[in-house]
PDB file of N, CA and C in Angstrom:
ATOM      1  N   UNK A   1       0.845  -1.184   0.000  1.00 59.00           N
ATOM      2  CA  UNK A   1       0.000   0.000   0.000  1.00 59.00           C
ATOM      3  C   UNK A   1       0.884   1.239   0.000  1.00 59.00           C
ATOM      4  N   UNK A   2       0.418   2.254  -0.643  1.00 65.00           N
ATOM      5  CA  UNK A   2       1.176   3.492  -0.677  1.00 65.00           C
ATOM      6  C   UNK A   2       0.989   4.250   0.637  1.00 65.00           C
ATOM      7  N   UNK A   3       1.822   5.273   0.818  1.00 63.00           N
ATOM      8  CA  UNK A   3       1.716   6.081   2.039  1.00 63.00           C
ATOM      9  C   UNK A   3       0.381   6.807   2.113  1.00 63.00           C
ATOM     10  N   UNK A   4      -0.109   7.258   0.971  1.00 68.00           N
ATOM     11  CA  UNK A   4      -1.386   7.955   0.957  1.00 68.00           C
ATOM     12  C   UNK A   4      -2.515   7.036   1.407  1.00 68.00           C
ATOM     13  N   UNK A   5      -2.493   5.807   0.964  1.00 85.00           N
ATOM     14  CA  UNK A   5      -3.537   4.871   1.352  1.00 85.00           C
ATOM     15  C   UNK A   5      -3.455   4.546   2.845  1.00 85.00           C
ATOM     16  N   UNK A   6      -2.261   4.478   3.399  1.00 90.00           N
ATOM     17  CA  UNK A   6      -2.115   4.196   4.832  1.00 90.00           C
ATOM     18  C   UNK A   6      -2.648   5.346   5.685  1.00 90.00           C
ATOM     19  N   UNK A   7      -2.403   6.588   5.268  1.00 90.00           N
ATOM     20  CA  UNK A   7      -2.931   7.709   6.044  1.00 90.00           C
ATOM     21  C   UNK A   7      -4.453   7.765   5.942  1.00 90.00           C
ATOM     22  N   UNK A   8      -4.978   7.456   4.771  1.00 92.00           N
ATOM     23  CA  UNK A   8      -6.439   7.412   4.627  1.00 92.00           C
ATOM     24  C   UNK A   8      -7.042   6.313   5.490  1.00 92.00           C
ATOM     25  N   UNK A   9      -6.402   5.163   5.523  1.00 94.00           N
ATOM     26  CA  UNK A   9      -6.886   4.059   6.351  1.00 94.00           C
ATOM     27  C   UNK A   9      -6.825   4.419   7.835  1.00 94.00           C
ATOM     28  N   UNK A  10      -5.728   5.044   8.260  1.00 93.00           N
ATOM     29  CA  UNK A  10      -5.604   5.462   9.658  1.00 93.00           C
ATOM     30  C   UNK A  10      -6.681   6.489  10.008  1.00 93.00           C
ATOM     31  N   UNK A  11      -6.950   7.408   9.096  1.00 95.00           N
ATOM     32  CA  UNK A  11      -8.006   8.401   9.332  1.00 95.00           C
ATOM     33  C   UNK A  11      -9.363   7.740   9.488  1.00 95.00           C
ATOM     34  N   UNK A  12      -9.660   6.786   8.605  1.00 95.00           N
ATOM     35  CA  UNK A  12     -10.963   6.117   8.669  1.00 95.00           C
ATOM     36  C   UNK A  12     -11.108   5.294   9.955  1.00 95.00           C
ATOM     37  N   UNK A  13     -10.060   4.593  10.347  1.00 96.00           N
ATOM     38  CA  UNK A  13     -10.135   3.754  11.547  1.00 96.00           C
ATOM     39  C   UNK A  13     -10.288   4.619  12.794  1.00 96.00           C
ATOM     40  N   UNK A  14      -9.476   5.664  12.909  1.00 96.00           N
ATOM     41  CA  UNK A  14      -9.552   6.519  14.097  1.00 96.00           C
ATOM     42  C   UNK A  14     -10.868   7.294  14.159  1.00 96.00           C
ATOM     43  N   UNK A  15     -11.325   7.788  13.027  1.00 97.00           N
ATOM     44  CA  UNK A  15     -12.604   8.500  13.008  1.00 97.00           C
ATOM     45  C   UNK A  15     -13.757   7.555  13.330  1.00 97.00           C
ATOM     46  N   UNK A  16     -13.714   6.347  12.797  1.00 97.00           N
ATOM     47  CA  UNK A  16     -14.747   5.359  13.114  1.00 97.00           C
ATOM     48  C   UNK A  16     -14.754   4.990  14.587  1.00 97.00           C
ATOM     49  N   UNK A  17     -13.564   4.827  15.165  1.00 97.00           N
ATOM     50  CA  UNK A  17     -13.483   4.526  16.600  1.00 97.00           C
ATOM     51  C   UNK A  17     -14.026   5.693  17.422  1.00 97.00           C
ATOM     52  N   UNK A  18     -13.741   6.915  17.005  1.00 96.00           N
ATOM     53  CA  UNK A  18     -14.268   8.086  17.698  1.00 96.00           C
ATOM     54  C   UNK A  18     -15.782   8.140  17.643  1.00 96.00           C
ATOM     55  N   UNK A  19     -16.334   7.804  16.484  1.00 96.00           N
ATOM     56  CA  UNK A  19     -17.794   7.783  16.363  1.00 96.00           C
ATOM     57  C   UNK A  19     -18.413   6.722  17.262  1.00 96.00           C
ATOM     58  N   UNK A  20     -17.748   5.583  17.401  1.00 96.00           N
ATOM     59  CA  UNK A  20     -18.255   4.543  18.303  1.00 96.00           C
ATOM     60  C   UNK A  20     -18.276   5.027  19.751  1.00 96.00           C
ATOM     61  N   UNK A  21     -17.250   5.782  20.149  1.00 95.00           N
ATOM     62  CA  UNK A  21     -17.246   6.325  21.511  1.00 95.00           C
ATOM     63  C   UNK A  21     -18.339   7.374  21.691  1.00 95.00           C
ATOM     64  N   UNK A  22     -18.585   8.189  20.668  1.00 93.00           N
ATOM     65  CA  UNK A  22     -19.696   9.141  20.748  1.00 93.00           C
ATOM     66  C   UNK A  22     -21.028   8.408  20.894  1.00 93.00           C
ATOM     67  N   UNK A  23     -21.212   7.343  20.141  1.00 94.00           N
ATOM     68  CA  UNK A  23     -22.450   6.564  20.248  1.00 94.00           C
ATOM     69  C   UNK A  23     -22.576   5.944  21.628  1.00 94.00           C
ATOM     70  N   UNK A  24     -21.468   5.399  22.143  1.00 92.00           N
ATOM     71  CA  UNK A  24     -21.492   4.796  23.487  1.00 92.00           C
ATOM     72  C   UNK A  24     -21.836   5.839  24.549  1.00 92.00           C
ATOM     73  N   UNK A  25     -21.292   7.032  24.428  1.00 91.00           N
ATOM     74  CA  UNK A  25     -21.620   8.099  25.375  1.00 91.00           C
ATOM     75  C   UNK A  25     -23.074   8.516  25.282  1.00 91.00           C
ATOM     76  N   UNK A  26     -23.586   8.570  24.077  1.00 91.00           N
ATOM     77  CA  UNK A  26     -24.999   8.929  23.902  1.00 91.00           C
ATOM     78  C   UNK A  26     -25.924   7.867  24.476  1.00 91.00           C
ATOM     79  N   UNK A  27     -25.591   6.613  24.276  1.00 92.00           N
ATOM     80  CA  UNK A  27     -26.381   5.523  24.854  1.00 92.00           C
ATOM     81  C   UNK A  27     -26.297   5.565  26.376  1.00 92.00           C
ATOM     82  N   UNK A  28     -25.121   5.891  26.902  1.00 89.00           N
ATOM     83  CA  UNK A  28     -24.956   5.994  28.352  1.00 89.00           C
ATOM     84  C   UNK A  28     -25.815   7.086  28.958  1.00 89.00           C
ATOM     85  N   UNK A  29     -25.945   8.204  28.253  1.00 89.00           N
ATOM     86  CA  UNK A  29     -26.787   9.295  28.748  1.00 89.00           C
ATOM     87  C   UNK A  29     -28.239   8.834  28.841  1.00 89.00           C
ATOM     88  N   UNK A  30     -28.668   8.048  27.894  1.00 91.00           N
ATOM     89  CA  UNK A  30     -30.055   7.585  27.871  1.00 91.00           C
ATOM     90  C   UNK A  30     -30.282   6.458  28.878  1.00 91.00           C
ATOM     91  N   UNK A  31     -29.333   5.531  28.993  1.00 92.00           N
ATOM     92  CA  UNK A  31     -29.582   4.308  29.743  1.00 92.00           C
ATOM     93  C   UNK A  31     -29.166   4.350  31.214  1.00 92.00           C
ATOM     94  N   UNK A  32     -28.200   5.174  31.582  1.00 90.00           N
ATOM     95  CA  UNK A  32     -27.736   5.166  32.969  1.00 90.00           C
ATOM     96  C   UNK A  32     -28.796   5.738  33.901  1.00 90.00           C
ATOM     97  N   UNK A  33     -28.850   5.238  35.144  1.00 90.00           N
ATOM     98  CA  UNK A  33     -29.983   5.551  36.020  1.00 90.00           C
ATOM     99  C   UNK A  33     -29.950   6.921  36.687  1.00 90.00           C
ATOM    100  N   UNK A  34     -28.764   7.448  36.980  1.00 89.00           N
ATOM    101  CA  UNK A  34     -28.743   8.697  37.738  1.00 89.00           C
ATOM    102  C   UNK A  34     -27.873   9.744  37.052  1.00 89.00           C
ATOM    103  N   UNK A  35     -27.965  10.947  37.562  1.00 88.00           N
ATOM    104  CA  UNK A  35     -27.289  12.092  36.968  1.00 88.00           C
ATOM    105  C   UNK A  35     -25.776  11.909  36.927  1.00 88.00           C
ATOM    106  N   UNK A  36     -25.205  11.382  37.997  1.00 89.00           N
ATOM    107  CA  UNK A  36     -23.747  11.278  38.070  1.00 89.00           C
ATOM    108  C   UNK A  36     -23.205  10.243  37.084  1.00 89.00           C
ATOM    109  N   UNK A  37     -23.903   9.153  36.901  1.00 90.00           N
ATOM    110  CA  UNK A  37     -23.509   8.165  35.901  1.00 90.00           C
ATOM    111  C   UNK A  37     -23.624   8.750  34.496  1.00 90.00           C
ATOM    112  N   UNK A  38     -24.641   9.526  34.271  1.00 90.00           N
ATOM    113  CA  UNK A  38     -24.819  10.156  32.957  1.00 90.00           C
ATOM    114  C   UNK A  38     -23.718  11.164  32.675  1.00 90.00           C
ATOM    115  N   UNK A  39     -23.346  11.935  33.680  1.00 89.00           N
ATOM    116  CA  UNK A  39     -22.249  12.883  33.502  1.00 89.00           C
ATOM    117  C   UNK A  39     -20.950  12.157  33.182  1.00 89.00           C
ATOM    118  N   UNK A  40     -20.728  11.043  33.844  1.00 88.00           N
ATOM    119  CA  UNK A  40     -19.522  10.251  33.588  1.00 88.00           C
ATOM    120  C   UNK A  40     -19.508   9.762  32.144  1.00 88.00           C
ATOM    121  N   UNK A  41     -20.624   9.241  31.685  1.00 86.00           N
ATOM    122  CA  UNK A  41     -20.714   8.755  30.301  1.00 86.00           C
ATOM    123  C   UNK A  41     -20.484   9.892  29.321  1.00 86.00           C
ATOM    124  N   UNK A  42     -21.065  11.025  29.613  1.00 85.00           N
ATOM    125  CA  UNK A  42     -20.941  12.166  28.709  1.00 85.00           C
ATOM    126  C   UNK A  42     -19.502  12.658  28.620  1.00 85.00           C
ATOM    127  N   UNK A  43     -18.878  12.887  29.754  1.00 89.00           N
ATOM    128  CA  UNK A  43     -17.549  13.494  29.727  1.00 89.00           C
ATOM    129  C   UNK A  43     -16.477  12.518  29.260  1.00 89.00           C
ATOM    130  N   UNK A  44     -16.484  11.305  29.738  1.00 89.00           N
ATOM    131  CA  UNK A  44     -15.409  10.365  29.394  1.00 89.00           C
ATOM    132  C   UNK A  44     -15.505   9.894  27.948  1.00 89.00           C
ATOM    133  N   UNK A  45     -16.633   9.366  27.575  1.00 90.00           N
ATOM    134  CA  UNK A  45     -16.766   8.782  26.236  1.00 90.00           C
ATOM    135  C   UNK A  45     -16.693   9.858  25.154  1.00 90.00           C
ATOM    136  N   UNK A  46     -17.340  10.979  25.373  1.00 90.00           N
ATOM    137  CA  UNK A  46     -17.344  12.014  24.342  1.00 90.00           C
ATOM    138  C   UNK A  46     -15.973  12.670  24.191  1.00 90.00           C
ATOM    139  N   UNK A  47     -15.248  12.854  25.281  1.00 92.00           N
ATOM    140  CA  UNK A  47     -13.906  13.427  25.165  1.00 92.00           C
ATOM    141  C   UNK A  47     -12.959  12.479  24.441  1.00 92.00           C
ATOM    142  N   UNK A  48     -13.053  11.203  24.736  1.00 94.00           N
ATOM    143  CA  UNK A  48     -12.222  10.237  24.028  1.00 94.00           C
ATOM    144  C   UNK A  48     -12.625  10.154  22.560  1.00 94.00           C
ATOM    145  N   UNK A  49     -13.923  10.178  22.300  1.00 94.00           N
ATOM    146  CA  UNK A  49     -14.406  10.161  20.922  1.00 94.00           C
ATOM    147  C   UNK A  49     -13.913  11.363  20.133  1.00 94.00           C
ATOM    148  N   UNK A  50     -13.982  12.553  20.729  1.00 94.00           N
ATOM    149  CA  UNK A  50     -13.499  13.746  20.057  1.00 94.00           C
ATOM    150  C   UNK A  50     -11.992  13.673  19.825  1.00 94.00           C
ATOM    151  N   UNK A  51     -11.267  13.144  20.791  1.00 94.00           N
ATOM    152  CA  UNK A  51      -9.818  12.999  20.625  1.00 94.00           C
ATOM    153  C   UNK A  51      -9.462  12.063  19.480  1.00 94.00           C
ATOM    154  N   UNK A  52     -10.178  10.951  19.376  1.00 96.00           N
ATOM    155  CA  UNK A  52      -9.915  10.022  18.282  1.00 96.00           C
ATOM    156  C   UNK A  52     -10.292  10.624  16.932  1.00 96.00           C
ATOM    157  N   UNK A  53     -11.387  11.348  16.886  1.00 96.00           N
ATOM    158  CA  UNK A  53     -11.777  11.999  15.633  1.00 96.00           C
ATOM    159  C   UNK A  53     -10.750  13.071  15.255  1.00 96.00           C
ATOM    160  N   UNK A  54     -10.309  13.856  16.222  1.00 95.00           N
ATOM    161  CA  UNK A  54      -9.293  14.874  15.941  1.00 95.00           C
ATOM    162  C   UNK A  54      -7.991  14.227  15.464  1.00 95.00           C
ATOM    163  N   UNK A  55      -7.619  13.105  16.065  1.00 95.00           N
ATOM    164  CA  UNK A  55      -6.415  12.397  15.620  1.00 95.00           C
ATOM    165  C   UNK A  55      -6.590  11.850  14.212  1.00 95.00           C
ATOM    166  N   UNK A  56      -7.778  11.339  13.911  1.00 95.00           N
ATOM    167  CA  UNK A  56      -8.042  10.850  12.563  1.00 95.00           C
ATOM    168  C   UNK A  56      -8.000  11.963  11.532  1.00 95.00           C
ATOM    169  N   UNK A  57      -8.559  13.117  11.879  1.00 95.00           N
ATOM    170  CA  UNK A  57      -8.536  14.258  10.961  1.00 95.00           C
ATOM    171  C   UNK A  57      -7.117  14.805  10.844  1.00 95.00           C
ATOM    172  N   UNK A  58      -6.323  14.672  11.893  1.00 95.00           N
ATOM    173  CA  UNK A  58      -4.949  15.177  11.868  1.00 95.00           C
ATOM    174  C   UNK A  58      -4.119  14.500  10.776  1.00 95.00           C
ATOM    175  N   UNK A  59      -4.425  13.261  10.447  1.00 93.00           N
ATOM    176  CA  UNK A  59      -3.704  12.589   9.371  1.00 93.00           C
ATOM    177  C   UNK A  59      -3.979  13.240   8.015  1.00 93.00           C
ATOM    178  N   UNK A  60      -5.061  13.963   7.905  1.00 92.00           N
ATOM    179  CA  UNK A  60      -5.406  14.632   6.643  1.00 92.00           C
ATOM    180  C   UNK A  60      -4.965  16.096   6.619  1.00 92.00           C
ATOM    181  N   UNK A  61      -4.460  16.600   7.738  1.00 92.00           N
ATOM    182  CA  UNK A  61      -4.037  18.003   7.809  1.00 92.00           C
ATOM    183  C   UNK A  61      -2.815  18.223   6.930  1.00 92.00           C
ATOM    184  N   UNK A  62      -2.775  19.398   6.330  1.00 91.00           N
ATOM    185  CA  UNK A  62      -1.677  19.711   5.418  1.00 91.00           C
ATOM    186  C   UNK A  62      -0.629  20.622   6.046  1.00 91.00           C
ATOM    187  N   UNK A  63      -1.018  21.400   7.071  1.00 94.00           N
ATOM    188  CA  UNK A  63      -0.068  22.327   7.683  1.00 94.00           C
ATOM    189  C   UNK A  63      -0.040  22.118   9.199  1.00 94.00           C
ATOM    190  N   UNK A  64       0.999  22.668   9.805  1.00 95.00           N
ATOM    191  CA  UNK A  64       1.114  22.610  11.258  1.00 95.00           C
ATOM    192  C   UNK A  64       0.046  23.460  11.925  1.00 95.00           C
ATOM    193  N   UNK A  65      -0.384  24.506  11.240  1.00 96.00           N
ATOM    194  CA  UNK A  65      -1.441  25.364  11.797  1.00 96.00           C
ATOM    195  C   UNK A  65      -2.743  24.586  11.940  1.00 96.00           C
ATOM    196  N   UNK A  66      -3.045  23.749  10.984  1.00 95.00           N
ATOM    197  CA  UNK A  66      -4.254  22.932  11.078  1.00 95.00           C
ATOM    198  C   UNK A  66      -4.142  21.941  12.234  1.00 95.00           C
ATOM    199  N   UNK A  67      -2.970  21.359  12.418  1.00 95.00           N
ATOM    200  CA  UNK A  67      -2.763  20.449  13.555  1.00 95.00           C
ATOM    201  C   UNK A  67      -2.918  21.193  14.879  1.00 95.00           C
ATOM    202  N   UNK A  68      -2.397  22.406  14.929  1.00 95.00           N
ATOM    203  CA  UNK A  68      -2.529  23.214  16.135  1.00 95.00           C
ATOM    204  C   UNK A  68      -3.981  23.542  16.449  1.00 95.00           C
ATOM    205  N   UNK A  69      -4.752  23.847  15.425  1.00 95.00           N
ATOM    206  CA  UNK A  69      -6.178  24.124  15.632  1.00 95.00           C
ATOM    207  C   UNK A  69      -6.917  22.899  16.155  1.00 95.00           C
ATOM    208  N   UNK A  70      -6.602  21.740  15.592  1.00 94.00           N
ATOM    209  CA  UNK A  70      -7.245  20.507  16.073  1.00 94.00           C
ATOM    210  C   UNK A  70      -6.907  20.246  17.534  1.00 94.00           C
ATOM    211  N   UNK A  71      -5.642  20.433  17.887  1.00 94.00           N
ATOM    212  CA  UNK A  71      -5.227  20.233  19.282  1.00 94.00           C
ATOM    213  C   UNK A  71      -5.900  21.244  20.201  1.00 94.00           C
ATOM    214  N   UNK A  72      -6.027  22.476  19.746  1.00 96.00           N
ATOM    215  CA  UNK A  72      -6.683  23.508  20.549  1.00 96.00           C
ATOM    216  C   UNK A  72      -8.169  23.209  20.738  1.00 96.00           C
ATOM    217  N   UNK A  73      -8.824  22.756  19.682  1.00 94.00           N
ATOM    218  CA  UNK A  73     -10.240  22.389  19.787  1.00 94.00           C
ATOM    219  C   UNK A  73     -10.418  21.279  20.808  1.00 94.00           C
ATOM    220  N   UNK A  74      -9.573  20.262  20.750  1.00 94.00           N
ATOM    221  CA  UNK A  74      -9.695  19.147  21.682  1.00 94.00           C
ATOM    222  C   UNK A  74      -9.401  19.599  23.118  1.00 94.00           C
ATOM    223  N   UNK A  75      -8.368  20.410  23.292  1.00 94.00           N
ATOM    224  CA  UNK A  75      -8.028  20.883  24.636  1.00 94.00           C
ATOM    225  C   UNK A  75      -9.152  21.738  25.224  1.00 94.00           C
ATOM    226  N   UNK A  76      -9.735  22.612  24.431  1.00 95.00           N
ATOM    227  CA  UNK A  76     -10.838  23.440  24.930  1.00 95.00           C
ATOM    228  C   UNK A  76     -12.073  22.598  25.249  1.00 95.00           C
ATOM    229  N   UNK A  77     -12.329  21.580  24.446  1.00 93.00           N
ATOM    230  CA  UNK A  77     -13.468  20.696  24.723  1.00 93.00           C
ATOM    231  C   UNK A  77     -13.233  19.911  26.012  1.00 93.00           C
ATOM    232  N   UNK A  78     -12.007  19.451  26.234  1.00 92.00           N
ATOM    233  CA  UNK A  78     -11.690  18.748  27.484  1.00 92.00           C
ATOM    234  C   UNK A  78     -11.907  19.653  28.688  1.00 92.00           C
ATOM    235  N   UNK A  79     -11.418  20.866  28.584  1.00 93.00           N
ATOM    236  CA  UNK A  79     -11.565  21.827  29.677  1.00 93.00           C
ATOM    237  C   UNK A  79     -13.027  22.170  29.929  1.00 93.00           C
ATOM    238  N   UNK A  80     -13.762  22.419  28.874  1.00 93.00           N
ATOM    239  CA  UNK A  80     -15.170  22.794  29.019  1.00 93.00           C
ATOM    240  C   UNK A  80     -16.004  21.650  29.575  1.00 93.00           C
ATOM    241  N   UNK A  81     -15.785  20.443  29.086  1.00 91.00           N
ATOM    242  CA  UNK A  81     -16.580  19.300  29.552  1.00 91.00           C
ATOM    243  C   UNK A  81     -16.326  19.013  31.032  1.00 91.00           C
ATOM    244  N   UNK A  82     -15.084  19.060  31.425  1.00 89.00           N
ATOM    245  CA  UNK A  82     -14.772  18.823  32.837  1.00 89.00           C
ATOM    246  C   UNK A  82     -15.347  19.893  33.743  1.00 89.00           C
ATOM    247  N   UNK A  83     -15.255  21.128  33.308  1.00 92.00           N
ATOM    248  CA  UNK A  83     -15.778  22.236  34.110  1.00 92.00           C
ATOM    249  C   UNK A  83     -17.300  22.169  34.226  1.00 92.00           C
ATOM    250  N   UNK A  84     -17.966  21.935  33.125  1.00 91.00           N
ATOM    251  CA  UNK A  84     -19.433  21.868  33.141  1.00 91.00           C
ATOM    252  C   UNK A  84     -19.924  20.676  33.953  1.00 91.00           C
ATOM    253  N   UNK A  85     -19.259  19.532  33.819  1.00 91.00           N
ATOM    254  CA  UNK A  85     -19.655  18.359  34.607  1.00 91.00           C
ATOM    255  C   UNK A  85     -19.486  18.618  36.097  1.00 91.00           C
ATOM    256  N   UNK A  86     -18.419  19.294  36.464  1.00 92.00           N
ATOM    257  CA  UNK A  86     -18.197  19.635  37.869  1.00 92.00           C
ATOM    258  C   UNK A  86     -19.287  20.571  38.381  1.00 92.00           C
ATOM    259  N   UNK A  87     -19.636  21.561  37.603  1.00 92.00           N
ATOM    260  CA  UNK A  87     -20.677  22.505  38.020  1.00 92.00           C
ATOM    261  C   UNK A  87     -22.039  21.832  38.136  1.00 92.00           C
ATOM    262  N   UNK A  88     -22.371  20.972  37.191  1.00 90.00           N
ATOM    263  CA  UNK A  88     -23.656  20.273  37.250  1.00 90.00           C
ATOM    264  C   UNK A  88     -23.710  19.339  38.452  1.00 90.00           C
ATOM    265  N   UNK A  89     -22.619  18.618  38.709  1.00 90.00           N
ATOM    266  CA  UNK A  89     -22.588  17.694  39.852  1.00 90.00           C
ATOM    267  C   UNK A  89     -22.699  18.444  41.172  1.00 90.00           C
ATOM    268  N   UNK A  90     -22.011  19.563  41.296  1.00 91.00           N
ATOM    269  CA  UNK A  90     -22.111  20.344  42.535  1.00 91.00           C
ATOM    270  C   UNK A  90     -23.519  20.895  42.730  1.00 91.00           C
ATOM    271  N   UNK A  91     -24.136  21.340  41.656  1.00 90.00           N
ATOM    272  CA  UNK A  91     -25.505  21.851  41.763  1.00 90.00           C
ATOM    273  C   UNK A  91     -26.464  20.730  42.152  1.00 90.00           C
ATOM    274  N   UNK A  92     -26.237  19.531  41.631  1.00 87.00           N
ATOM    275  CA  UNK A  92     -27.101  18.404  41.985  1.00 87.00           C
ATOM    276  C   UNK A  92     -26.913  18.001  43.443  1.00 87.00           C
ATOM    277  N   UNK A  93     -25.697  18.065  43.939  1.00 87.00           N
ATOM    278  CA  UNK A  93     -25.458  17.738  45.349  1.00 87.00           C
ATOM    279  C   UNK A  93     -26.033  18.799  46.274  1.00 87.00           C
ATOM    280  N   UNK A  94     -26.051  20.033  45.832  1.00 87.00           N
ATOM    281  CA  UNK A  94     -26.565  21.120  46.670  1.00 87.00           C
ATOM    282  C   UNK A  94     -28.082  21.079  46.796  1.00 87.00           C
ATOM    283  N   UNK A  95     -28.756  20.464  45.849  1.00 81.00           N
ATOM    284  CA  UNK A  95     -30.218  20.397  45.869  1.00 81.00           C
ATOM    285  C   UNK A  95     -30.674  18.942  45.741  1.00 81.00           C
ATOM    286  N   UNK A  96     -30.489  18.121  46.800  1.00 66.00           N
ATOM    287  CA  UNK A  96     -30.815  16.697  46.673  1.00 66.00           C
ATOM    288  C   UNK A  96     -32.301  16.420  46.465  1.00 66.00           C
ATOM    289  N   UNK A  97     -33.193  17.286  46.927  1.00 61.00           N
ATOM    290  CA  UNK A  97     -34.627  17.052  46.730  1.00 61.00           C
ATOM    291  C   UNK A  97     -34.991  17.186  45.251  1.00 61.00           C
ATOM    292  N   UNK A  98     -34.355  18.100  44.566  1.00 53.00           N
ATOM    293  CA  UNK A  98     -34.633  18.292  43.140  1.00 53.00           C
ATOM    294  C   UNK A  98     -34.017  17.193  42.289  1.00 53.00           C
ATOM    295  N   UNK A  99     -32.957  16.552  42.780  1.00 50.00           N
ATOM    296  CA  UNK A  99     -32.247  15.549  41.988  1.00 50.00           C
ATOM    297  C   UNK A  99     -33.135  14.351  41.683  1.00 50.00           C
ATOM    298  N   UNK A 100     -33.927  13.895  42.616  1.00 52.00           N
ATOM    299  CA  UNK A 100     -34.763  12.725  42.393  1.00 52.00           C
ATOM    300  C   UNK A 100     -35.821  13.012  41.318  1.00 52.00           C
ATOM    301  N   UNK A 101     -36.339  14.223  41.301  1.00 51.00           N
ATOM    302  CA  UNK A 101     -37.330  14.583  40.300  1.00 51.00           C
ATOM    303  C   UNK A 101     -36.708  14.786  38.918  1.00 51.00           C
ATOM    304  N   UNK A 102     -35.466  15.238  38.873  1.00 54.00           N
ATOM    305  CA  UNK A 102     -34.831  15.543  37.595  1.00 54.00           C
ATOM    306  C   UNK A 102     -34.281  14.316  36.896  1.00 54.00           C
ATOM    307  N   UNK A 103     -34.101  13.209  37.619  1.00 53.00           N
ATOM    308  CA  UNK A 103     -33.521  12.019  36.996  1.00 53.00           C
ATOM    309  C   UNK A 103     -34.430  11.429  35.936  1.00 53.00           C
ATOM    310  N   UNK A 104     -35.690  11.433  36.133  1.00 52.00           N
ATOM    311  CA  UNK A 104     -36.587  10.809  35.140  1.00 52.00           C
ATOM    312  C   UNK A 104     -37.650  11.756  34.720  1.00 52.00           C
TER     313      UNK A 104
END
């Protein structure tokens, strides 16, 4: 196989794996019983999925600037997801009476 075909194959495999993690995270949000389990599914699976997709797209990047943008997008998503999950979990712990009603 040529080098071009190997990079295309790596892109397809990594992007496909990332999509599987996104699907797993989405299923976890629907199927898990409580808020904290859902937050875990959302932050862990989706961050890994985005990282794999960014890595797959990185094989198609032509310049270092494009690679830098992909890394920045992933880093900002990691930071935002962790921060939002922390805020939601703290709010849920602060209002335990509302948590039981909000789960279903």
